[in-house]
Amino acid sequence: MSTLTRVVPAGFDVERIREDFPVLKQSIHGKPLVYLDSAATAQKPNAVIDAIRRFHEVDCANIHRGVHELSQRSTAAYEETRAKAKKFLNARTKNELIFVRGATEGINLVASSWGRGNVKPGDEIVISALEHHSNIVPWQMLCEDKGAKLRVIPMNDRGELLLEEYEKLLGPRTRMVAVTHVSNALGTINPVGRIVEMAHRAGALTLIDGAQAAPHMKIDVQALDADFYTFSGHKVFGPTGIGILYGKTRLLNAMPPYQGGGDMIKTVTFEKTTYADLPYKFEAGTPNIAGGIGLGAALDYVNSIGLDTIAAYEHELLVYGTEALGEIPGLRIVGTAKEKAAVLSFVIDGIHPHDIGTVLDRQGIAVRTGHHCAQPVMDRFRVPATTRASLAFYNTFAEIDALTAGLQKVKEIFS
Ligand code: C6P
């Protein structure tokens, strides 16, 4: 056992919490599962699994379409999640929350719908060097389509954005600044409040990709003054295929629908269609009803622990993990920002990350290896890939010890 300091916030009982996650109670290759891949997708508590099961067993019906009891119940449960998401993000009204498939779709919706009417040849979109492909490619597609230019905020060797360089990128042609709140590849927490304020001063709008922030910290879109904010349900302990896009009412009202179909209309004739009011204008077709209900249960679950408690505990895990990995000769942590959340990305001299991941898996330890859908980040650090251990509040100090021991084994095998 490591002699490093383990600090646990008062009242936080990780073993109690782990009881809520059935998937964690299994062995992989004969070893207890150590799940360190929550940035890819988080595990689901019983509350979420039960809510989805209950929907299918008891309430299953399409929403917004039926006068019958089941449809009323499923509509109410689905819409209840919108209210929960409003609270989760501190939005002004429920109508500012659009159900999407995940952060990827949230960003594509804005790039496509807002971009269609607001970006002209010569305009500029600013993103950062830390972005996931989901917050690069939709803007690149928009720029190609419109003859606009993509500008990129650079970062330093710790993985922190250079705000003085960002300032220089802002100008009269800047239409949108789209940055991640927390980097999935490095864990850097960006100063998004400051980034938003600087964008607004230049007359640009902002989109914050909250995919890696929502599971780890309290978010207040009003305090941030973000114009758009998006996150994925499956990373906040909810199901896959569901997520939230927040947008300011004024902006959403001015944007055309993203997709056409059922549920997003007021009237349809062959001559003309009129669209539904917010938020339904952006929600064409039968949605992921079970997913929406599961997401509501996930937000309740996260709130029952409390995001401040979660952030405090995960910070201690991260500090402990950083120290523990730092003691392994030849291991280099990639991404050492002062403000960091939940991610330990690293390389080991002479050993390919895929080999590291495979040996760890044989010991029951699940990590992600590769470019983490952030190839420009890898290019910036001149590595083809990293091994990434990503944390959630159900992880333990003992699991970090298991990772450290696993990495010693990797070194023995490959030295
Ligand atoms: N990152 C990871 O292992 P979706 O796929 O739509 O739920 O989320 C996309 C996305 C957007 N932004 C950031 C910062 C992200 O981390 C992700 C998803 C996962 O890092 C899967 S690639």
Coordinates of C-alpha atoms and ligand atoms in Angstrom, one line a residue:
M1 CA 0.0 0.0 0.0
S2 CA 1.2 3.5 -0.8
T3 CA 2.3 5.8 1.9
L4 CA 0.9 8.9 0.1
T5 CA -1.7 10.9 1.9
R6 CA -5.3 10.0 1.4
V7 CA -7.8 12.7 2.2
V8 CA -11.5 12.0 2.1
P9 CA -14.1 14.8 2.5
A10 CA -16.2 14.5 5.6
G11 CA -19.3 12.3 5.2
F12 CA -18.1 10.8 1.9
D13 CA -18.4 7.0 1.9
V14 CA -17.1 5.6 -1.3
E15 CA -17.8 2.0 -0.4
R16 CA -21.5 2.9 0.1
I17 CA -21.6 4.7 -3.2
R18 CA -20.0 1.7 -5.0
E19 CA -22.9 -0.4 -3.8
D20 CA -25.1 1.6 -6.1
F21 CA -23.1 0.5 -9.2
P22 CA -23.7 -3.2 -10.0
V23 CA -21.1 -3.2 -12.8
L24 CA -18.3 -2.5 -10.4
K25 CA -18.9 -5.8 -8.5
Q26 CA -17.3 -8.0 -11.1
S27 CA -14.0 -9.6 -11.9
I28 CA -12.2 -9.2 -15.2
H29 CA -9.6 -11.9 -16.1
G30 CA -9.9 -13.1 -12.5
K31 CA -9.1 -9.7 -10.9
P32 CA -11.5 -7.2 -9.4
L33 CA -12.6 -4.7 -12.0
V34 CA -10.8 -1.3 -11.7
Y35 CA -12.8 1.0 -13.9
L36 CA -10.7 4.0 -14.9
D37 CA -12.4 5.0 -18.1
S38 CA -15.2 7.2 -16.9
A39 CA -14.3 10.0 -19.3
A40 CA -15.3 7.6 -22.2
T41 CA -18.5 6.7 -20.5
A42 CA -19.4 6.6 -16.8
Q43 CA -21.0 3.6 -15.1
K44 CA -24.7 3.7 -14.2
P45 CA -26.1 3.5 -10.7
N46 CA -29.2 1.4 -9.9
A47 CA -31.3 4.5 -9.8
V48 CA -30.7 5.0 -13.5
I49 CA -31.1 1.3 -14.4
D50 CA -34.3 1.1 -12.4
A51 CA -35.8 4.2 -14.0
I52 CA -35.2 2.9 -17.5
R53 CA -36.6 -0.5 -16.6
R54 CA -39.6 1.1 -14.9
F55 CA -40.3 3.1 -18.0
H56 CA -40.3 0.0 -20.2
E57 CA -42.2 -2.1 -17.7
V58 CA -44.8 0.3 -16.5
D59 CA -45.1 3.6 -18.5
C60 CA -43.9 2.8 -22.0
A61 CA -45.6 5.1 -24.6
N62 CA -44.7 7.8 -27.1
I63 CA -44.7 11.3 -25.7
H64 CA -46.5 14.5 -26.6
R65 CA -48.9 12.6 -28.8
G66 CA -51.4 10.6 -26.7
V67 CA -54.3 11.5 -24.4
H68 CA -54.1 8.0 -22.9
E69 CA -52.7 7.5 -19.4
L70 CA -49.4 5.9 -20.4
S71 CA -48.6 8.7 -22.8
Q72 CA -49.4 11.2 -20.1
R73 CA -47.1 9.5 -17.7
S74 CA -44.2 9.1 -20.1
T75 CA -44.5 12.7 -21.3
A76 CA -44.5 13.9 -17.7
A77 CA -41.4 11.8 -16.8
Y78 CA -39.5 12.9 -19.9
E79 CA -40.4 16.6 -19.4
E80 CA -39.5 16.3 -15.7
T81 CA -35.9 15.7 -16.9
R82 CA -35.9 19.0 -18.8
A83 CA -36.8 20.7 -15.5
K84 CA -34.0 18.8 -13.8
A85 CA -31.6 19.9 -16.5
K86 CA -32.7 23.5 -16.1
K87 CA -31.8 23.3 -12.4
F88 CA -28.6 21.3 -13.1
L89 CA -27.3 24.1 -15.4
N90 CA -29.1 27.0 -13.7
A91 CA -30.8 28.0 -17.0
R92 CA -33.5 30.7 -16.9
T93 CA -36.3 28.6 -18.3
K94 CA -37.0 25.0 -19.3
N95 CA -37.4 26.1 -22.9
E96 CA -33.7 26.8 -23.1
L97 CA -32.9 23.1 -22.7
I98 CA -33.0 21.0 -25.9
F99 CA -32.7 17.2 -25.8
V100 CA -30.0 16.0 -28.1
R101 CA -28.1 12.7 -28.6
G102 CA -25.1 14.0 -26.7
A103 CA -22.5 16.7 -26.8
T104 CA -21.6 15.9 -30.4
E105 CA -25.1 16.5 -31.6
G106 CA -25.4 19.6 -29.4
I107 CA -22.4 21.2 -31.1
N108 CA -23.5 20.1 -34.6
L109 CA -27.0 21.6 -34.0
V110 CA -25.5 25.0 -33.2
A111 CA -22.8 24.8 -36.0
S112 CA -25.5 23.9 -38.5
S113 CA -28.6 25.9 -37.4
W114 CA -26.9 29.0 -36.0
G115 CA -24.1 28.8 -38.5
R116 CA -26.5 28.7 -41.5
G117 CA -27.7 32.3 -40.9
N118 CA -24.9 33.9 -39.1
V119 CA -21.6 33.0 -40.8
K120 CA -20.4 34.6 -44.0
P121 CA -17.3 34.4 -46.1
G122 CA -14.3 35.9 -44.3
D123 CA -15.9 35.4 -40.8
E124 CA -14.0 33.6 -38.1
I125 CA -14.7 30.9 -35.7
V126 CA -12.3 30.5 -32.8
I127 CA -11.8 27.1 -31.1
S128 CA -8.9 25.9 -29.0
A129 CA -5.9 23.5 -29.3
L130 CA -7.5 21.4 -26.5
E131 CA -10.7 20.4 -28.4
H132 CA -12.2 17.0 -28.9
H133 CA -12.9 16.2 -32.5
S134 CA -16.6 16.9 -31.8
N135 CA -15.8 20.6 -31.2
I136 CA -13.5 20.8 -34.2
V137 CA -15.0 19.0 -37.1
P138 CA -18.5 20.6 -37.1
W139 CA -16.9 24.1 -37.1
Q140 CA -14.5 23.0 -39.8
M141 CA -17.4 21.8 -41.9
L142 CA -19.2 25.1 -41.4
C143 CA -16.1 27.1 -42.3
E144 CA -15.6 25.1 -45.5
D145 CA -19.3 25.6 -46.4
K146 CA -19.3 29.3 -45.8
G147 CA -15.7 30.3 -46.7
A148 CA -15.1 31.3 -43.1
K149 CA -11.8 30.8 -41.2
L150 CA -11.1 28.5 -38.2
R151 CA -8.7 30.1 -35.7
V152 CA -7.2 28.1 -32.9
I153 CA -6.2 29.3 -29.4
P154 CA -2.8 27.7 -28.6
M155 CA -1.7 26.1 -25.3
N156 CA 1.5 25.9 -23.3
D157 CA 3.4 22.8 -22.4
R158 CA 1.3 22.2 -19.3
G159 CA -1.8 22.1 -21.5
E160 CA -3.2 25.5 -20.5
L161 CA -4.7 27.9 -23.1
L162 CA -2.7 31.0 -23.7
L163 CA -5.2 33.8 -23.1
E164 CA -3.0 36.5 -24.4
E165 CA -2.9 34.7 -27.7
Y166 CA -6.6 34.2 -27.6
E167 CA -7.0 38.0 -27.1
K168 CA -5.1 38.5 -30.3
L169 CA -7.3 36.1 -32.3
L170 CA -10.5 38.1 -31.4
G171 CA -11.6 40.7 -33.8
P172 CA -14.5 42.2 -35.7
R173 CA -14.8 39.0 -37.9
T174 CA -15.1 36.6 -34.9
R175 CA -18.6 35.2 -34.8
M176 CA -18.2 32.3 -32.4
V177 CA -15.8 31.1 -29.8
A178 CA -16.3 27.3 -29.1
V179 CA -14.2 25.8 -26.4
T180 CA -14.2 22.9 -24.0
H181 CA -14.8 23.4 -20.3
V182 CA -12.6 20.5 -19.4
S183 CA -10.2 18.7 -21.7
N184 CA -10.9 15.0 -22.2
A185 CA -7.3 14.2 -23.2
L186 CA -5.5 16.2 -20.5
G187 CA -8.0 17.2 -17.8
T188 CA -7.3 20.9 -18.1
I189 CA -10.1 23.0 -16.7
N190 CA -10.4 26.1 -18.9
P191 CA -11.2 29.5 -17.4
V192 CA -14.5 29.5 -19.4
G193 CA -16.0 32.5 -17.6
R194 CA -13.1 34.6 -18.7
I195 CA -13.1 33.1 -22.2
V196 CA -16.8 34.0 -22.6
E197 CA -16.3 37.5 -21.3
M198 CA -13.5 38.2 -23.7
A199 CA -15.5 36.8 -26.6
H200 CA -18.5 38.9 -25.7
R201 CA -16.3 42.0 -25.5
A202 CA -15.4 41.3 -29.1
G203 CA -19.0 40.9 -30.1
A204 CA -18.8 37.1 -30.6
L205 CA -21.0 34.3 -29.2
T206 CA -19.8 31.4 -27.2
L207 CA -20.4 27.6 -27.1
I208 CA -19.0 25.6 -24.2
D209 CA -18.5 21.9 -24.6
G210 CA -19.3 20.6 -21.1
A211 CA -19.0 16.9 -21.9
Q212 CA -16.1 16.5 -19.4
A213 CA -17.2 19.1 -16.9
A214 CA -20.8 18.1 -16.2
P215 CA -19.8 14.9 -14.2
H216 CA -17.2 16.7 -12.1
M217 CA -18.3 20.3 -11.2
K218 CA -21.2 22.6 -10.6
I219 CA -22.2 24.4 -13.7
D220 CA -24.0 27.7 -13.8
V221 CA -24.7 28.9 -17.4
Q222 CA -26.0 32.2 -16.1
A223 CA -22.9 33.0 -14.1
L224 CA -20.8 31.9 -17.0
D225 CA -23.0 33.9 -19.4
A226 CA -22.4 31.1 -22.0
D227 CA -24.6 31.4 -25.1
F228 CA -24.6 27.7 -25.6
Y229 CA -23.6 24.9 -23.3
T230 CA -23.8 21.1 -24.0
F231 CA -23.2 17.8 -22.3
S232 CA -23.7 14.1 -22.8
G233 CA -26.0 12.0 -20.5
H234 CA -23.7 9.0 -20.5
K235 CA -20.8 10.8 -19.0
V236 CA -23.0 12.0 -16.0
F237 CA -23.9 8.4 -15.1
G238 CA -27.0 8.4 -17.4
P239 CA -27.7 6.4 -20.5
T240 CA -26.1 6.8 -23.9
G241 CA -27.9 8.5 -26.8
I242 CA -29.2 11.4 -24.7
G243 CA -27.7 14.8 -23.8
I244 CA -28.6 18.4 -23.4
L245 CA -28.0 21.6 -25.3
Y246 CA -28.6 24.8 -23.5
G247 CA -29.0 28.0 -25.5
K248 CA -30.2 31.5 -24.6
T249 CA -33.8 31.9 -25.6
R250 CA -33.2 34.9 -27.8
L251 CA -30.6 33.0 -29.9
L252 CA -32.6 29.7 -30.1
N253 CA -35.7 31.6 -31.2
A254 CA -33.8 33.2 -34.0
M255 CA -32.3 29.9 -35.2
P256 CA -34.0 27.7 -37.9
P257 CA -34.9 24.1 -37.0
Y258 CA -32.0 21.6 -37.2
Q259 CA -34.1 18.7 -38.5
G260 CA -37.7 18.5 -39.8
G261 CA -40.3 15.9 -38.9
G262 CA -42.9 15.1 -36.3
D263 CA -43.3 17.0 -33.0
M264 CA -41.4 20.1 -34.2
I265 CA -44.3 21.7 -36.1
K266 CA -47.3 23.8 -35.4
T267 CA -49.0 23.2 -38.8
V268 CA -48.0 21.5 -42.0
T269 CA -49.4 21.9 -45.5
F270 CA -47.7 21.2 -48.7
E271 CA -47.3 24.9 -49.2
K272 CA -45.9 25.9 -45.8
T273 CA -44.9 24.5 -42.4
T274 CA -44.9 26.6 -39.2
Y275 CA -42.7 25.5 -36.5
A276 CA -43.4 24.7 -32.8
D277 CA -42.1 27.0 -30.1
L278 CA -39.0 26.3 -28.1
P279 CA -37.8 23.8 -27.2
Y280 CA -39.8 21.5 -29.5
K281 CA -38.7 23.3 -32.7
F282 CA -35.4 21.5 -32.3
E283 CA -36.7 18.1 -31.3
A284 CA -37.9 16.4 -34.5
G285 CA -39.2 12.8 -34.3
T286 CA -39.7 10.4 -31.5
P287 CA -36.9 11.1 -29.1
N288 CA -34.9 8.8 -26.8
I289 CA -37.6 8.7 -24.2
A290 CA -36.1 6.0 -22.0
G291 CA -32.8 7.8 -22.2
G292 CA -34.3 11.1 -21.2
I293 CA -36.0 9.5 -18.2
G294 CA -32.7 7.7 -17.3
L295 CA -30.9 11.1 -17.5
G296 CA -33.3 12.6 -15.0
A297 CA -32.6 9.8 -12.6
A298 CA -28.8 10.3 -13.2
L299 CA -29.0 14.1 -12.4
D300 CA -31.0 13.3 -9.2
Y301 CA -28.4 10.8 -8.2
V302 CA -25.4 13.2 -8.8
N303 CA -27.3 15.9 -6.9
S304 CA -27.9 13.5 -4.0
I305 CA -24.1 13.2 -3.6
G306 CA -23.5 16.9 -4.4
L307 CA -21.1 18.2 -7.1
D308 CA -19.1 20.1 -4.5
T309 CA -18.4 16.9 -2.6
I310 CA -17.7 15.0 -5.8
A311 CA -15.2 17.7 -6.9
A312 CA -13.5 17.7 -3.5
Y313 CA -13.1 13.9 -3.4
E314 CA -12.0 13.6 -7.0
H315 CA -9.4 16.4 -6.5
E316 CA -7.9 14.3 -3.7
L317 CA -7.8 11.2 -5.9
L318 CA -6.2 13.2 -8.7
V319 CA -3.5 14.6 -6.4
Y320 CA -2.8 11.2 -5.0
G321 CA -2.7 9.6 -8.5
T322 CA -0.5 12.3 -9.8
E323 CA 2.0 11.7 -7.0
A324 CA 1.8 7.9 -7.3
L325 CA 2.4 7.9 -11.1
G326 CA 5.1 10.5 -10.7
E327 CA 7.1 7.9 -8.7
I328 CA 7.3 5.5 -11.7
P329 CA 10.6 5.9 -13.5
G330 CA 10.2 6.7 -17.2
L331 CA 6.5 7.7 -16.9
R332 CA 5.6 11.2 -18.0
I333 CA 2.2 12.8 -17.3
V334 CA 0.9 14.6 -20.3
G335 CA -1.2 17.6 -19.2
T336 CA 0.0 19.2 -16.0
A337 CA -2.3 22.3 -15.8
K338 CA -2.7 24.0 -12.5
E339 CA -6.5 23.6 -12.8
K340 CA -7.2 20.0 -13.6
A341 CA -10.0 17.5 -13.3
A342 CA -10.2 13.7 -13.1
V343 CA -7.8 12.8 -15.9
L344 CA -4.3 11.2 -15.7
S345 CA -2.9 11.0 -19.2
F346 CA 0.6 9.6 -19.5
V347 CA 3.3 8.0 -21.6
I348 CA 6.0 5.6 -20.6
D349 CA 9.4 5.6 -22.3
G350 CA 9.7 2.9 -24.9
I351 CA 6.3 1.3 -24.3
H352 CA 3.3 1.8 -26.7
P353 CA 0.1 2.9 -24.9
H354 CA -1.8 0.1 -26.6
D355 CA 0.6 -2.4 -25.0
I356 CA 0.1 -0.6 -21.6
G357 CA -3.7 -0.8 -22.0
T358 CA -3.6 -4.5 -22.9
V359 CA -1.4 -5.5 -20.0
L360 CA -3.5 -3.4 -17.6
D361 CA -6.7 -5.1 -18.9
R362 CA -5.3 -8.5 -18.1
Q363 CA -5.1 -7.2 -14.5
G364 CA -8.7 -6.1 -14.5
I365 CA -7.8 -2.4 -15.0
A366 CA -9.8 -0.5 -17.7
V367 CA -8.1 2.6 -19.1
R368 CA -8.3 4.2 -22.5
T369 CA -5.4 4.3 -24.9
G370 CA -5.1 6.2 -28.1
H371 CA -5.6 9.8 -29.2
H372 CA -8.8 10.1 -27.3
C373 CA -10.6 11.8 -30.3
A374 CA -8.2 14.7 -29.8
Q375 CA -5.5 14.2 -32.4
P376 CA -4.4 17.8 -32.4
V377 CA -3.7 17.5 -28.7
M378 CA -1.4 14.5 -29.3
D379 CA 0.3 16.4 -32.2
R380 CA 0.9 19.4 -29.9
F381 CA 2.7 17.1 -27.3
R382 CA 4.4 15.1 -30.1
V383 CA 3.0 11.8 -29.0
P384 CA 1.0 9.4 -31.2
A385 CA -1.2 8.4 -28.2
T386 CA -1.4 8.4 -24.4
T387 CA -2.7 6.0 -21.8
R388 CA -5.6 7.8 -20.0
A389 CA -6.9 6.9 -16.5
S390 CA -10.0 8.9 -15.9
L391 CA -11.7 9.1 -12.6
A392 CA -15.2 9.3 -11.1
F393 CA -16.4 9.6 -7.5
Y394 CA -16.8 5.8 -7.3
N395 CA -13.1 5.3 -7.7
T396 CA -10.9 4.6 -4.6
F397 CA -7.3 5.3 -3.5
A398 CA -6.8 1.5 -3.5
E399 CA -7.7 1.5 -7.2
I400 CA -5.0 4.1 -7.9
D401 CA -2.6 1.7 -6.0
A402 CA -3.8 -1.1 -8.3
L403 CA -3.0 1.1 -11.3
T404 CA 0.4 1.9 -10.0
A405 CA 1.1 -1.8 -9.4
G406 CA -0.3 -2.6 -12.8
L407 CA 2.1 -0.2 -14.4
Q408 CA 5.1 -1.7 -12.5
K409 CA 4.1 -5.0 -14.1
V410 CA 3.9 -3.4 -17.5
K411 CA 7.4 -2.1 -17.0
E412 CA 8.7 -5.6 -15.9
I413 CA 7.2 -7.2 -19.0
F414 CA 8.6 -4.7 -21.5
S415 CA 11.9 -3.9 -19.9
Ligands
C6P1 N1 -15.2 11.9 -25.2 C1 -13.6 10.3 -24.4 O1 -13.2 9.1 -24.2 P1 -20.4 12.3 -27.1 O2 -19.6 11.2 -27.9 O3 -21.2 13.1 -28.0 O4 -21.1 11.8 -25.9 O5 -19.2 13.2 -26.5 C2 -18.3 13.8 -27.4 C3 -17.3 14.6 -26.6 C4 -17.3 16.0 -26.8 N2 -16.4 16.7 -26.0 C5 -15.6 16.2 -25.2 C6 -14.7 17.1 -24.4 C7 -15.6 14.8 -25.0 O6 -14.7 14.3 -24.1 C8 -16.4 14.0 -25.7 C9 -16.4 12.5 -25.6 C10 -15.0 10.5 -24.9 O7 -12.9 11.2 -24.1 C11 -15.4 9.6 -26.0 S1 -14.5 10.0 -27.5

